[in-house]
Coordinates of C-alpha atoms in Angstrom, one line a residue:
M6 CA -42.7 -58.0 -52.2
A7 CA -39.5 -57.4 -54.1
S8 CA -38.7 -53.9 -55.5
T9 CA -38.6 -53.3 -59.3
A10 CA -34.8 -53.2 -59.3
E11 CA -34.6 -56.5 -57.3
S12 CA -37.2 -58.2 -59.5
S13 CA -35.3 -57.4 -62.7
A14 CA -32.2 -59.2 -61.4
P15 CA -32.0 -63.0 -61.6
T16 CA -33.0 -64.6 -58.3
L17 CA -32.5 -68.0 -56.8
V18 CA -35.0 -68.9 -54.1
V19 CA -33.7 -71.6 -51.7
G20 CA -35.8 -73.4 -49.1
I21 CA -34.1 -74.8 -46.0
D22 CA -35.9 -77.4 -43.9
F23 CA -33.6 -78.2 -41.0
G24 CA -35.2 -81.2 -39.2
T25 CA -34.5 -83.2 -36.1
T26 CA -33.5 -86.4 -37.9
Y27 CA -33.6 -85.3 -41.6
S28 CA -33.1 -82.0 -43.4
G29 CA -33.9 -80.9 -46.9
V30 CA -33.0 -78.2 -49.4
A31 CA -35.0 -77.2 -52.5
W32 CA -34.5 -74.3 -54.9
S33 CA -36.0 -72.4 -57.9
S34 CA -34.7 -69.9 -60.4
S35 CA -36.4 -66.8 -61.6
A36 CA -34.8 -67.2 -65.0
R37 CA -36.5 -70.5 -65.5
K38 CA -39.5 -70.1 -63.2
N39 CA -39.2 -73.7 -62.5
K40 CA -41.0 -75.7 -59.8
P41 CA -39.1 -76.3 -56.5
K42 CA -36.3 -78.8 -57.2
P43 CA -35.0 -80.8 -54.3
V44 CA -31.2 -81.1 -53.7
T45 CA -30.1 -84.8 -53.8
N46 CA -26.9 -86.8 -54.5
W47 CA -25.8 -86.6 -51.0
K48 CA -22.3 -88.0 -50.3
T49 CA -22.4 -91.3 -48.3
L50 CA -19.9 -93.1 -46.1
K51 CA -18.6 -95.3 -48.8
N52 CA -18.3 -92.5 -51.3
F53 CA -21.5 -93.4 -53.1
N54 CA -24.2 -90.8 -53.5
S55 CA -27.7 -91.0 -52.0
D56 CA -30.3 -89.8 -54.4
K57 CA -32.9 -89.3 -51.6
E58 CA -34.6 -85.9 -51.2
K59 CA -33.4 -85.5 -47.6
V60 CA -30.2 -86.0 -45.7
P61 CA -29.7 -87.1 -42.1
S62 CA -29.3 -84.3 -39.6
A63 CA -26.1 -85.8 -38.2
I64 CA -22.5 -84.6 -37.9
H65 CA -19.3 -86.3 -36.8
Y66 CA -16.3 -84.3 -35.6
D67 CA -12.9 -86.1 -36.1
E68 CA -9.9 -84.1 -35.0
N69 CA -7.7 -86.3 -37.2
S70 CA -9.6 -85.5 -40.3
E71 CA -8.4 -82.8 -42.6
E72 CA -11.6 -82.6 -44.5
G73 CA -13.7 -81.2 -41.7
P74 CA -16.7 -82.9 -40.0
A75 CA -18.5 -85.8 -41.7
W76 CA -22.2 -85.2 -42.0
G77 CA -25.4 -86.6 -43.4
Y78 CA -25.2 -90.1 -44.9
A79 CA -21.4 -90.0 -44.6
V80 CA -21.2 -90.2 -40.8
P81 CA -20.0 -93.5 -39.2
L82 CA -22.3 -95.7 -37.2
D83 CA -20.7 -95.0 -33.8
E84 CA -21.7 -93.3 -30.6
N85 CA -19.7 -90.2 -31.3
V86 CA -22.0 -89.0 -34.0
L87 CA -24.0 -85.9 -33.0
R88 CA -27.7 -86.3 -33.7
W89 CA -30.8 -84.6 -32.5
F90 CA -28.9 -81.5 -31.9
K91 CA -31.7 -79.4 -33.4
L92 CA -33.6 -79.8 -30.1
L93 CA -30.7 -78.5 -28.1
I94 CA -31.4 -75.0 -29.5
I95 CA -34.4 -75.1 -27.0
D96 CA -33.4 -74.4 -23.4
E97 CA -33.5 -77.5 -21.3
K98 CA -36.2 -76.1 -18.9
D99 CA -38.5 -75.5 -21.9
L100 CA -38.2 -79.1 -23.2
P101 CA -40.9 -81.6 -22.2
S102 CA -39.7 -84.0 -19.6
K103 CA -39.9 -87.0 -22.0
I104 CA -37.5 -85.3 -24.4
R105 CA -35.4 -83.6 -21.7
G106 CA -34.5 -87.0 -20.1
S107 CA -34.2 -89.1 -23.3
P108 CA -30.9 -90.9 -23.8
Q109 CA -30.5 -89.3 -27.3
I110 CA -30.8 -85.8 -25.9
N111 CA -28.5 -86.5 -23.0
T112 CA -26.0 -88.1 -25.4
A113 CA -26.1 -85.1 -27.7
R114 CA -25.7 -82.7 -24.9
A115 CA -22.8 -84.6 -23.4
R116 CA -21.1 -84.8 -26.8
L117 CA -21.4 -81.0 -27.3
L118 CA -19.8 -80.5 -23.9
Q119 CA -16.9 -82.8 -25.0
L120 CA -16.5 -80.8 -28.2
N121 CA -16.8 -77.5 -26.4
K122 CA -19.4 -76.3 -28.8
T123 CA -22.8 -74.6 -28.4
P124 CA -25.9 -76.0 -30.2
T125 CA -25.8 -72.9 -32.4
E126 CA -22.2 -73.6 -33.5
A127 CA -23.0 -77.3 -34.2
I128 CA -26.1 -76.4 -36.2
G129 CA -24.0 -73.8 -38.1
D130 CA -21.3 -76.4 -38.9
Y131 CA -23.9 -78.8 -40.2
L132 CA -25.8 -76.2 -42.2
R133 CA -22.5 -75.0 -43.7
A134 CA -21.8 -78.5 -45.0
V135 CA -25.4 -78.8 -46.3
W136 CA -25.2 -75.4 -48.0
K137 CA -21.8 -76.1 -49.6
H138 CA -23.3 -79.3 -51.2
S139 CA -26.5 -77.5 -52.2
R140 CA -24.6 -74.6 -53.8
E141 CA -22.6 -77.1 -55.9
S142 CA -25.8 -78.8 -56.9
I143 CA -27.4 -75.6 -57.9
V144 CA -24.3 -74.4 -59.8
R145 CA -24.3 -77.7 -61.8
S146 CA -27.9 -77.0 -62.8
V147 CA -27.8 -73.2 -63.6
G148 CA -24.1 -72.7 -64.3
Q149 CA -21.4 -70.8 -62.5
R150 CA -22.1 -67.5 -64.2
M151 CA -25.8 -67.5 -63.5
F152 CA -25.2 -68.4 -59.9
K153 CA -22.8 -65.5 -59.4
I154 CA -25.1 -62.9 -60.9
S155 CA -28.2 -64.2 -59.1
R156 CA -29.5 -62.7 -55.8
L157 CA -30.2 -65.3 -53.1
H158 CA -33.5 -65.3 -51.3
I159 CA -33.5 -68.0 -48.6
I160 CA -36.6 -69.3 -46.8
V161 CA -36.0 -71.2 -43.5
T162 CA -38.8 -73.2 -42.1
L163 CA -39.4 -73.4 -38.3
P164 CA -41.9 -75.3 -36.1
A165 CA -44.9 -73.1 -35.4
I166 CA -44.6 -73.6 -31.6
W167 CA -41.0 -72.6 -31.3
P168 CA -40.1 -69.7 -28.9
L169 CA -38.6 -66.5 -30.2
Y170 CA -35.2 -67.1 -28.7
A171 CA -34.9 -70.3 -30.8
R172 CA -35.5 -68.4 -34.0
I173 CA -32.8 -65.9 -32.9
R174 CA -30.4 -68.7 -32.3
M175 CA -31.3 -70.1 -35.7
E176 CA -30.5 -66.8 -37.3
E177 CA -27.1 -66.9 -35.5
A178 CA -26.6 -70.5 -36.9
M179 CA -27.3 -69.2 -40.4
E180 CA -24.6 -66.7 -40.0
V181 CA -22.1 -69.3 -38.8
A182 CA -23.1 -71.5 -41.8
G183 CA -22.1 -68.7 -44.2
F184 CA -25.5 -67.9 -45.6
C185 CA -24.9 -64.2 -45.0
V186 CA -21.5 -63.9 -46.7
P187 CA -21.5 -60.9 -49.0
R188 CA -21.9 -61.7 -52.7
P189 CA -21.3 -59.6 -55.8
A190 CA -25.0 -60.0 -56.9
G191 CA -26.2 -58.3 -53.7
E192 CA -27.3 -58.9 -50.2
T193 CA -28.7 -62.4 -49.4
T194 CA -32.2 -62.1 -47.9
I195 CA -33.4 -64.6 -45.3
D196 CA -37.0 -65.0 -44.4
Y197 CA -38.8 -67.5 -42.2
I198 CA -42.1 -69.4 -42.5
S199 CA -43.9 -71.9 -40.2
E200 CA -43.7 -75.5 -41.3
P201 CA -47.4 -76.1 -41.5
E202 CA -48.0 -73.1 -43.7
A203 CA -45.1 -74.1 -46.0
A204 CA -46.7 -77.6 -46.2
A205 CA -50.0 -76.1 -47.1
L206 CA -48.5 -74.2 -50.1
A207 CA -46.9 -77.4 -51.3
C208 CA -50.0 -79.5 -50.9
L209 CA -52.2 -77.1 -52.8
H210 CA -49.9 -76.1 -55.6
E211 CA -47.1 -78.5 -56.3
T212 CA -48.5 -82.0 -56.7
S213 CA -51.2 -83.4 -59.0
E214 CA -53.1 -84.4 -55.8
G215 CA -53.1 -80.6 -55.0
A216 CA -54.9 -79.9 -58.3
E217 CA -57.4 -82.6 -57.5
L218 CA -58.0 -81.1 -54.1
K219 CA -58.7 -77.7 -55.6
A220 CA -61.1 -79.2 -58.0
C221 CA -62.8 -81.0 -55.1
L222 CA -62.9 -77.7 -53.1
T223 CA -64.5 -76.0 -56.1
L224 CA -67.2 -78.6 -56.3
L225 CA -67.9 -78.3 -52.6
L226 CA -68.0 -74.5 -52.9
R227 CA -70.7 -74.8 -55.5
V228 CA -72.8 -76.8 -53.1
L229 CA -71.9 -74.7 -50.0
I230 CA -71.9 -71.3 -51.9
S231 CA -74.0 -69.7 -49.2
Q232 CA -71.8 -70.9 -46.3
L233 CA -68.2 -70.5 -47.5
T234 CA -67.0 -70.1 -44.0
S235 CA -67.9 -73.7 -43.2
L236 CA -65.4 -75.2 -45.5
R237 CA -62.2 -76.1 -43.6
L238 CA -58.9 -77.7 -44.6
A239 CA -56.2 -78.6 -42.1
I240 CA -52.5 -79.3 -42.7
I241 CA -50.8 -81.6 -40.2
S242 CA -47.0 -81.3 -40.4
S243 CA -46.0 -84.5 -38.7
S244 CA -42.3 -85.1 -39.4
V245 CA -40.3 -85.7 -36.2
T246 CA -41.1 -83.2 -33.5
P247 CA -43.1 -81.2 -32.9
V248 CA -46.3 -82.0 -34.8
D249 CA -48.0 -78.8 -36.0
I250 CA -51.5 -78.3 -37.2
I251 CA -53.0 -75.3 -38.9
T252 CA -56.6 -74.9 -40.1
Y253 CA -57.7 -72.7 -43.0
T254 CA -61.2 -71.5 -44.2
V255 CA -61.5 -71.5 -48.0
L256 CA -62.9 -68.2 -49.1
K257 CA -62.7 -68.7 -52.9
T258 CA -61.0 -70.8 -55.5
H259 CA -60.1 -68.4 -58.3
P260 CA -57.5 -67.5 -57.1
L261 CA -57.5 -69.9 -54.2
T262 CA -57.8 -67.6 -51.1
V263 CA -57.9 -68.9 -47.5
R264 CA -57.8 -67.5 -44.1
E265 CA -56.5 -69.1 -40.9
S266 CA -59.7 -70.0 -39.0
V267 CA -58.5 -71.5 -35.8
K268 CA -55.4 -70.6 -33.8
G269 CA -52.6 -73.1 -34.8
D270 CA -51.7 -75.8 -32.4
G271 CA -49.0 -78.3 -31.9
D272 CA -47.6 -81.0 -29.7
L273 CA -44.3 -82.7 -29.2
C274 CA -44.9 -86.1 -30.9
G275 CA -43.9 -87.7 -34.1
A276 CA -41.2 -89.9 -35.7
M277 CA -38.6 -89.1 -33.1
F278 CA -40.6 -90.8 -30.4
L279 CA -41.2 -93.8 -32.7
D280 CA -37.5 -94.3 -33.0
E281 CA -37.0 -94.0 -29.2
S282 CA -39.8 -96.4 -28.4
F283 CA -38.6 -99.0 -31.0
R284 CA -35.0 -98.8 -29.6
V285 CA -36.3 -99.6 -26.1
I286 CA -38.4 -102.6 -27.4
L287 CA -35.5 -103.8 -29.5
K288 CA -33.1 -104.0 -26.5
K289 CA -35.7 -105.8 -24.4
L290 CA -36.3 -108.5 -27.1
I291 CA -32.6 -109.2 -27.8
P292 CA -31.4 -112.0 -25.4
K293 CA -29.2 -110.6 -22.7
D294 CA -26.1 -112.6 -23.5
I295 CA -26.3 -111.5 -27.2
L296 CA -26.9 -107.9 -26.2
E297 CA -23.8 -107.9 -24.0
K298 CA -21.7 -109.0 -26.9
M299 CA -23.1 -106.3 -29.2
E300 CA -21.5 -103.0 -29.7
H301 CA -23.2 -99.6 -29.9
N302 CA -22.6 -99.7 -33.6
D303 CA -24.6 -102.9 -33.9
I304 CA -27.7 -101.4 -32.4
N305 CA -27.3 -98.3 -34.7
K306 CA -27.0 -100.6 -37.7
I307 CA -30.3 -102.3 -36.8
M308 CA -32.0 -99.0 -36.3
N309 CA -30.8 -97.7 -39.6
D310 CA -31.1 -100.9 -41.8
E311 CA -34.1 -102.7 -40.3
W312 CA -36.1 -99.9 -38.7
E313 CA -35.5 -96.7 -40.6
H314 CA -35.5 -98.2 -44.0
G315 CA -37.6 -101.3 -43.4
I316 CA -40.2 -101.6 -40.6
K317 CA -41.0 -97.9 -39.9
P318 CA -42.2 -96.9 -43.4
S319 CA -44.3 -100.2 -43.8
V320 CA -46.3 -100.4 -40.6
S321 CA -50.0 -100.8 -41.3
K322 CA -53.0 -102.7 -39.8
D323 CA -52.2 -105.6 -42.1
S324 CA -48.5 -105.9 -41.3
K325 CA -47.0 -109.3 -40.6
P326 CA -44.2 -110.0 -38.0
W327 CA -40.7 -108.8 -38.9
D328 CA -37.5 -110.8 -38.6
I329 CA -34.5 -108.8 -37.5
P330 CA -31.0 -110.3 -38.0
L331 CA -28.6 -110.1 -35.1
P332 CA -24.8 -110.2 -35.4
F333 CA -24.5 -113.2 -33.0
A334 CA -26.4 -116.3 -32.0
G335 CA -26.8 -117.1 -28.3
T336 CA -28.7 -118.9 -25.6
T337 CA -32.0 -118.1 -23.8
N338 CA -32.9 -120.1 -20.7
G339 CA -30.3 -122.6 -21.7
R340 CA -31.6 -123.0 -25.2
F341 CA -29.9 -122.0 -28.5
H342 CA -31.2 -118.7 -29.9
P343 CA -30.7 -118.1 -33.6
A344 CA -29.0 -114.9 -34.8
K345 CA -32.4 -113.1 -35.3
I346 CA -35.4 -112.0 -33.4
S347 CA -39.0 -111.7 -34.5
I348 CA -41.3 -108.7 -33.6
K349 CA -45.0 -108.9 -33.9
A350 CA -46.8 -106.1 -35.9
S351 CA -49.2 -105.7 -33.0
V352 CA -46.3 -104.8 -30.7
I353 CA -45.1 -102.1 -33.0
R354 CA -48.6 -100.7 -33.5
D355 CA -49.6 -100.7 -29.8
M356 CA -46.3 -99.8 -28.1
V357 CA -44.6 -97.6 -30.7
Y358 CA -47.3 -96.0 -32.9
S359 CA -50.4 -95.8 -30.8
P360 CA -49.2 -93.2 -28.2
Q361 CA -48.1 -90.8 -31.0
V362 CA -51.2 -91.4 -33.1
A363 CA -53.4 -90.7 -30.0
K364 CA -51.8 -87.2 -29.6
I365 CA -52.4 -86.4 -33.3
K366 CA -56.0 -87.5 -33.0
V367 CA -56.5 -85.0 -30.1
L368 CA -54.9 -82.2 -32.2
V369 CA -57.2 -83.0 -35.1
A370 CA -60.3 -83.3 -33.0
E371 CA -59.7 -79.8 -31.5
Q372 CA -60.0 -78.1 -34.9
I373 CA -63.1 -78.5 -37.1
R374 CA -62.5 -79.1 -40.8
Q375 CA -63.6 -81.0 -43.9
F376 CA -60.1 -82.0 -45.2
V377 CA -57.0 -83.2 -43.4
I378 CA -53.7 -83.3 -45.4
L379 CA -50.8 -85.3 -43.9
V380 CA -47.2 -84.2 -44.6
G381 CA -43.8 -84.7 -43.1
G382 CA -41.9 -88.0 -42.5
F383 CA -44.5 -89.3 -40.1
G384 CA -47.1 -88.0 -42.4
R385 CA -46.1 -90.7 -44.9
S386 CA -47.1 -93.4 -42.3
T387 CA -49.8 -95.7 -43.7
Y388 CA -50.8 -96.6 -40.1
L389 CA -51.3 -93.0 -39.2
H390 CA -53.6 -92.5 -42.2
E391 CA -55.5 -95.7 -41.3
C392 CA -56.0 -94.6 -37.7
L393 CA -57.2 -91.1 -38.6
E394 CA -59.4 -92.5 -41.3
A395 CA -61.0 -94.9 -38.8
N396 CA -61.5 -92.1 -36.3
L397 CA -62.6 -89.3 -38.6
G398 CA -63.1 -90.8 -42.0
G399 CA -66.9 -90.7 -41.9
K400 CA -66.9 -86.9 -41.6
I401 CA -63.5 -85.7 -42.9
D402 CA -61.4 -86.6 -45.9
I403 CA -57.9 -87.7 -44.8
L404 CA -55.5 -86.9 -47.8
Q405 CA -52.1 -88.4 -48.1
D406 CA -49.8 -88.2 -51.0
E407 CA -47.5 -91.0 -52.1
G408 CA -43.8 -91.3 -52.6
S409 CA -41.7 -88.4 -51.4
G410 CA -44.4 -85.8 -51.6
P411 CA -45.3 -85.7 -47.9
W412 CA -41.6 -85.9 -46.9
T413 CA -40.6 -82.9 -48.9
A414 CA -43.8 -80.8 -48.7
V415 CA -42.4 -78.4 -46.1
V416 CA -39.2 -77.5 -48.0
R417 CA -41.0 -77.3 -51.4
G418 CA -43.6 -75.0 -49.7
A419 CA -40.8 -72.8 -48.5
V420 CA -39.6 -72.3 -52.1
L421 CA -43.1 -71.5 -53.2
H422 CA -43.4 -68.9 -50.5
G423 CA -40.2 -67.4 -51.7
Q424 CA -41.4 -67.4 -55.2
M425 CA -44.6 -65.5 -54.2
R426 CA -42.5 -63.0 -52.2
R427 CA -40.3 -62.3 -55.2
G428 CA -43.1 -62.3 -57.7
M429 CA -41.5 -65.2 -59.6
S430 CA -44.3 -67.5 -60.3
D431 CA -47.7 -67.0 -62.0
S432 CA -48.7 -70.5 -61.2
V433 CA -48.6 -70.1 -57.5
A434 CA -52.1 -68.8 -56.8
I435 CA -52.8 -69.3 -53.1
A436 CA -53.4 -66.2 -50.9
V437 CA -53.6 -66.3 -47.1
E438 CA -56.0 -63.4 -46.5
S439 CA -55.6 -63.4 -42.7
R440 CA -53.9 -65.2 -39.9
I441 CA -54.8 -65.8 -36.3
C442 CA -52.4 -64.1 -33.8
R443 CA -50.8 -66.4 -31.2
Y444 CA -49.9 -63.3 -29.1
S445 CA -50.9 -59.7 -28.5
Y446 CA -48.6 -57.2 -30.2
G447 CA -48.3 -53.6 -29.0
T448 CA -46.1 -50.8 -27.8
L449 CA -45.5 -48.9 -24.5
V450 CA -46.5 -45.3 -24.0
D451 CA -46.6 -42.6 -21.3
I452 CA -50.0 -41.2 -20.9
I453 CA -50.5 -37.5 -20.1
P454 CA -52.1 -36.6 -17.8
F455 CA -52.2 -39.2 -15.0
E456 CA -55.8 -39.9 -14.0
D457 CA -56.6 -41.6 -10.7
E458 CA -59.7 -43.4 -12.0
L459 CA -57.9 -44.8 -15.0
H460 CA -54.3 -45.5 -14.0
A461 CA -52.5 -47.6 -11.4
P462 CA -50.9 -45.7 -8.5
Q463 CA -47.5 -47.4 -9.1
D464 CA -47.5 -45.9 -12.6
R465 CA -47.7 -42.3 -11.4
H466 CA -44.5 -40.6 -12.3
F467 CA -43.6 -36.9 -11.9
C468 CA -42.3 -35.2 -15.0
P469 CA -39.9 -32.3 -14.0
V470 CA -39.9 -31.0 -17.6
N471 CA -43.7 -30.2 -17.5
N472 CA -44.2 -30.1 -13.8
V473 CA -47.0 -32.7 -14.2
F474 CA -47.7 -36.3 -13.3
L475 CA -48.1 -38.9 -16.1
A476 CA -49.0 -42.6 -16.3
A477 CA -45.8 -44.4 -17.3
N478 CA -45.4 -47.6 -19.3
Q479 CA -49.0 -48.0 -20.4
T480 CA -49.7 -50.4 -23.3
R481 CA -51.4 -49.9 -26.7
W482 CA -52.2 -53.1 -28.4
F483 CA -52.4 -53.3 -32.2
V484 CA -53.9 -56.8 -32.1
H485 CA -55.0 -59.2 -29.4
V486 CA -54.3 -62.9 -29.1
G487 CA -56.8 -64.9 -31.1
E488 CA -57.7 -62.1 -33.4
A489 CA -57.4 -62.3 -37.2
V490 CA -54.9 -60.0 -38.8
S491 CA -55.6 -59.2 -42.5
T492 CA -52.7 -59.3 -44.9
Y493 CA -51.6 -55.9 -46.2
K494 CA -54.2 -54.0 -44.1
P495 CA -52.3 -51.7 -41.7
I496 CA -53.3 -50.8 -38.2
S497 CA -51.8 -47.6 -36.7
Y498 CA -51.6 -45.3 -33.7
Q499 CA -50.5 -41.7 -33.5
F500 CA -47.7 -40.8 -31.0
W501 CA -45.1 -38.2 -30.3
Q502 CA -41.8 -37.7 -28.6
D503 CA -40.1 -34.5 -27.5
L504 CA -36.5 -33.9 -28.3
S505 CA -34.1 -31.2 -27.1
S506 CA -31.4 -31.7 -29.8
P507 CA -31.2 -32.9 -33.3
D508 CA -28.7 -35.5 -31.9
D509 CA -31.4 -37.1 -29.8
D510 CA -32.8 -40.4 -30.9
I511 CA -36.4 -41.7 -31.0
F512 CA -37.0 -45.0 -29.4
V513 CA -40.1 -47.1 -30.0
D514 CA -40.6 -50.3 -28.0
I515 CA -42.5 -53.2 -29.5
V516 CA -43.9 -55.6 -26.9
I517 CA -45.9 -58.8 -26.8
S518 CA -48.1 -60.6 -24.3
A519 CA -49.3 -64.2 -24.1
A520 CA -52.1 -63.3 -21.6
A521 CA -55.6 -64.2 -22.7
T522 CA -56.6 -60.6 -22.0
P523 CA -53.5 -58.4 -22.5
P524 CA -53.0 -55.8 -19.7
M525 CA -53.4 -52.0 -20.1
R526 CA -50.1 -51.4 -18.3
K527 CA -46.8 -53.2 -18.3
D528 CA -46.8 -56.2 -16.0
K529 CA -44.9 -59.5 -15.9
T530 CA -46.9 -60.8 -18.9
V531 CA -45.6 -58.0 -21.1
K532 CA -42.3 -59.0 -22.8
P533 CA -39.9 -56.9 -24.9
L534 CA -39.7 -57.9 -28.5
H535 CA -37.7 -55.2 -30.4
T536 CA -36.9 -51.5 -30.1
I537 CA -36.9 -49.4 -33.2
R538 CA -34.3 -46.6 -32.9
I539 CA -34.5 -43.6 -35.2
S540 CA -31.2 -41.7 -35.2
R541 CA -31.7 -39.1 -37.9
I542 CA -34.7 -36.8 -37.6
P543 CA -35.5 -35.1 -40.9
N544 CA -36.2 -31.3 -41.2
W545 CA -35.3 -30.6 -37.6
D546 CA -35.7 -26.8 -38.0
K547 CA -39.2 -27.2 -39.4
L548 CA -40.5 -29.2 -36.4
P549 CA -42.9 -27.4 -34.1
S550 CA -41.1 -26.1 -31.0
W551 CA -42.3 -25.2 -27.5
T552 CA -40.7 -23.9 -24.3
N553 CA -41.4 -25.2 -20.8
K554 CA -41.7 -23.2 -17.7
K555 CA -38.0 -23.6 -17.0
G556 CA -37.2 -21.9 -20.3
E557 CA -36.0 -25.1 -22.0
E558 CA -36.9 -25.5 -25.7
F559 CA -38.1 -28.8 -27.2
R560 CA -39.0 -29.9 -30.7
R561 CA -42.0 -32.3 -31.0
V562 CA -41.9 -35.2 -33.5
D563 CA -45.4 -36.4 -34.2
Y564 CA -45.3 -39.8 -35.9
E565 CA -47.4 -42.8 -36.8
L566 CA -46.6 -46.3 -35.6
R567 CA -48.0 -48.7 -38.1
M568 CA -48.3 -52.5 -38.0
I569 CA -48.9 -54.4 -41.2
S570 CA -48.8 -58.1 -42.1
D571 CA -47.2 -59.2 -45.3
G572 CA -48.0 -62.9 -44.6
P573 CA -46.0 -64.8 -42.1
T574 CA -44.4 -61.7 -40.6
L575 CA -45.6 -58.4 -39.0
E576 CA -43.8 -55.2 -39.9
F577 CA -43.8 -52.3 -37.4
S578 CA -42.8 -49.0 -39.0
V579 CA -42.4 -45.5 -37.8
R580 CA -43.7 -42.9 -40.2
H581 CA -43.4 -39.1 -40.1
N582 CA -45.1 -36.9 -42.7
N583 CA -45.8 -40.0 -44.9
R584 CA -42.1 -40.9 -44.8
R585 CA -40.9 -44.1 -43.2
L586 CA -38.1 -43.5 -40.7
G587 CA -37.5 -47.0 -39.5
A588 CA -39.0 -50.5 -39.3
Q589 CA -38.7 -53.9 -37.8
N590 CA -40.1 -57.2 -38.9
V591 CA -41.3 -59.8 -36.4
S592 CA -42.6 -63.3 -36.9
F593 CA -46.2 -64.4 -36.3
E594 CA -45.5 -68.0 -35.2
T595 CA -42.2 -68.0 -33.4
I596 CA -42.8 -65.9 -30.3
D597 CA -43.2 -67.3 -26.8
S598 CA -43.9 -65.6 -23.5
S599 CA -40.8 -67.1 -22.1
E600 CA -38.5 -65.7 -24.8
T601 CA -36.8 -63.1 -22.5
Q602 CA -35.9 -65.5 -19.7
G603 CA -32.2 -65.8 -19.6
S604 CA -31.9 -63.0 -22.1
S605 CA -29.7 -60.0 -21.9
A606 CA -32.5 -57.7 -23.2
L607 CA -33.5 -54.9 -20.9
A608 CA -37.1 -54.7 -19.6
P609 CA -39.1 -52.3 -21.9
K610 CA -39.4 -48.7 -20.8
S611 CA -41.6 -46.3 -22.7
R612 CA -40.3 -43.2 -24.3
T613 CA -43.3 -42.7 -26.5
K614 CA -46.0 -40.2 -25.6
Q615 CA -49.8 -40.3 -26.0
M616 CA -52.5 -38.2 -24.4
S617 CA -56.1 -38.8 -23.3
S618 CA -56.8 -35.3 -24.6
R619 CA -54.6 -33.0 -26.6
P620 CA -52.8 -30.7 -24.1
D621 CA -51.3 -27.3 -24.7
P622 CA -47.5 -27.2 -25.2
D623 CA -46.8 -26.7 -21.5
Y624 CA -48.5 -30.0 -20.8
V625 CA -46.0 -32.0 -22.8
E626 CA -43.2 -34.0 -21.1
G627 CA -39.7 -34.1 -22.5
S628 CA -37.5 -37.2 -22.8
D629 CA -37.6 -38.8 -19.3
S630 CA -34.6 -41.1 -19.8
D631 CA -31.2 -41.1 -21.4
E632 CA -31.0 -44.9 -21.1
E633 CA -30.6 -47.0 -24.2
D634 CA -31.9 -50.5 -24.8
D635 CA -29.7 -53.4 -25.8
L636 CA -32.0 -54.1 -28.7
F637 CA -32.3 -51.4 -31.3
V638 CA -32.7 -50.9 -35.0
E639 CA -31.1 -48.0 -36.8

């Protein structure tokens, strides 16, 4: 939550939803306590403005242009436009084979090589342009003076199944885009939230349908008052890729309080794959002699005009065949072919939609619930709703908003999350009481003394300071994978480190594991996450001292390592005598066991001490290493 001083200053909360094919920005002002307002009026190719709530995630670099890259609706319809570059933030080896080998990804990767740019740089360039337009839009609404004196609190949405290194690269892209430029009003804060959780906030609190849902939940709770834990609601964020699903148990309705009841899931499916499948079918249906005459721009124009803004949003079980105009007439088998083709609705349903709908059905079936809410671009699909209704409708209510509601749910939810974090809105009354951990979170310790029956032989290390053997690099887990972590309820362990000089630093390693049962010692499943570094030790002269058998004097710092959840993040803090010495925030949803592959981070090595029983001073080991991790927080 914001401090009192920060809360008194005007604040602008800005939500950023950077998508694979479309991106959105929404904002809210603490001075007005207004609902999230989407940014629109995007500049287009012909200098008109598009009043849509989202803008294409596309950028075009032209070395002859003095105005910088074209982006969004203003990009030309040619092969040099960079699209789908969001997915390039994921290492190629971590992409599913279907995406890794897709023509769009290969084209985007080749284009970046031509430009000599990294995915992070391209994303930064695109977001810089989006942010410039968004700033101008916000200034028009609140005025230049109010914008200058307002603190900025930015919430960025991320797919729930993204690895940690992708989030780190997104943070770098945000810096490239200029979000972190110093402002007179104070430091700009940037937080992250998973897309399905942001969508949940929007669905329950922004739209009139959300109010109806809460009323429905209230009615059901009266009937199921003795079995509250059986009431489930799922949010499916199905925009482009990936599709995320998250399930909540409703605990009470005044205020609406939920807990995550099943570990979130996801799959790589969605509107992106619809586009790719339709493009393949389109090229097969166009007669060969006509296709050979067509340029790349002609296919892109059909994809934009006929598919994106015509066929795709209208597919349903009752759809009729669609006629698609072609730029040329031609011949097929010696016969004249008019300048159009016809595509049956059954072909679109069976060959384009059905494979993606089937994946979503599996995701839904794996989590038990009473309500399913569809959001995202694909979440607007009538056909997706019809298929889920046919498959699950007898037992589950499939809810789908109309208009732009599903399309903008994620970015609006991001703003709502920011409002709650800043204490800006009394109308936002949803509380996520607990979340399910996707990974185990813990720290590394050296255990004194080493015990043959408890510790692995390879962990037996001799400590010359104490002339004793210890068990090095043992783990202490604060929470295990699959466990619920309650919001604002801390979990803590007591540790110590011995220092020989006030100039010595304290290092505390935070680690994770994706193993179903996390190990009691550091093995290959234990990955480094962060290192908290404490450089200034308070009241050095008052710390208890002891002298080892060599006559060397040490000061012992006893401290508490505390983990607490404030919602979508976990905070690890080091506390000494009820004073916080240092802290590090990590994300619930964006950590993956492969996050250190290819990283420059050093393998974690414990400096923290813990004991199986409290020894006398001569039984305490001093600092066993002068090495310093690449990752540290001061």
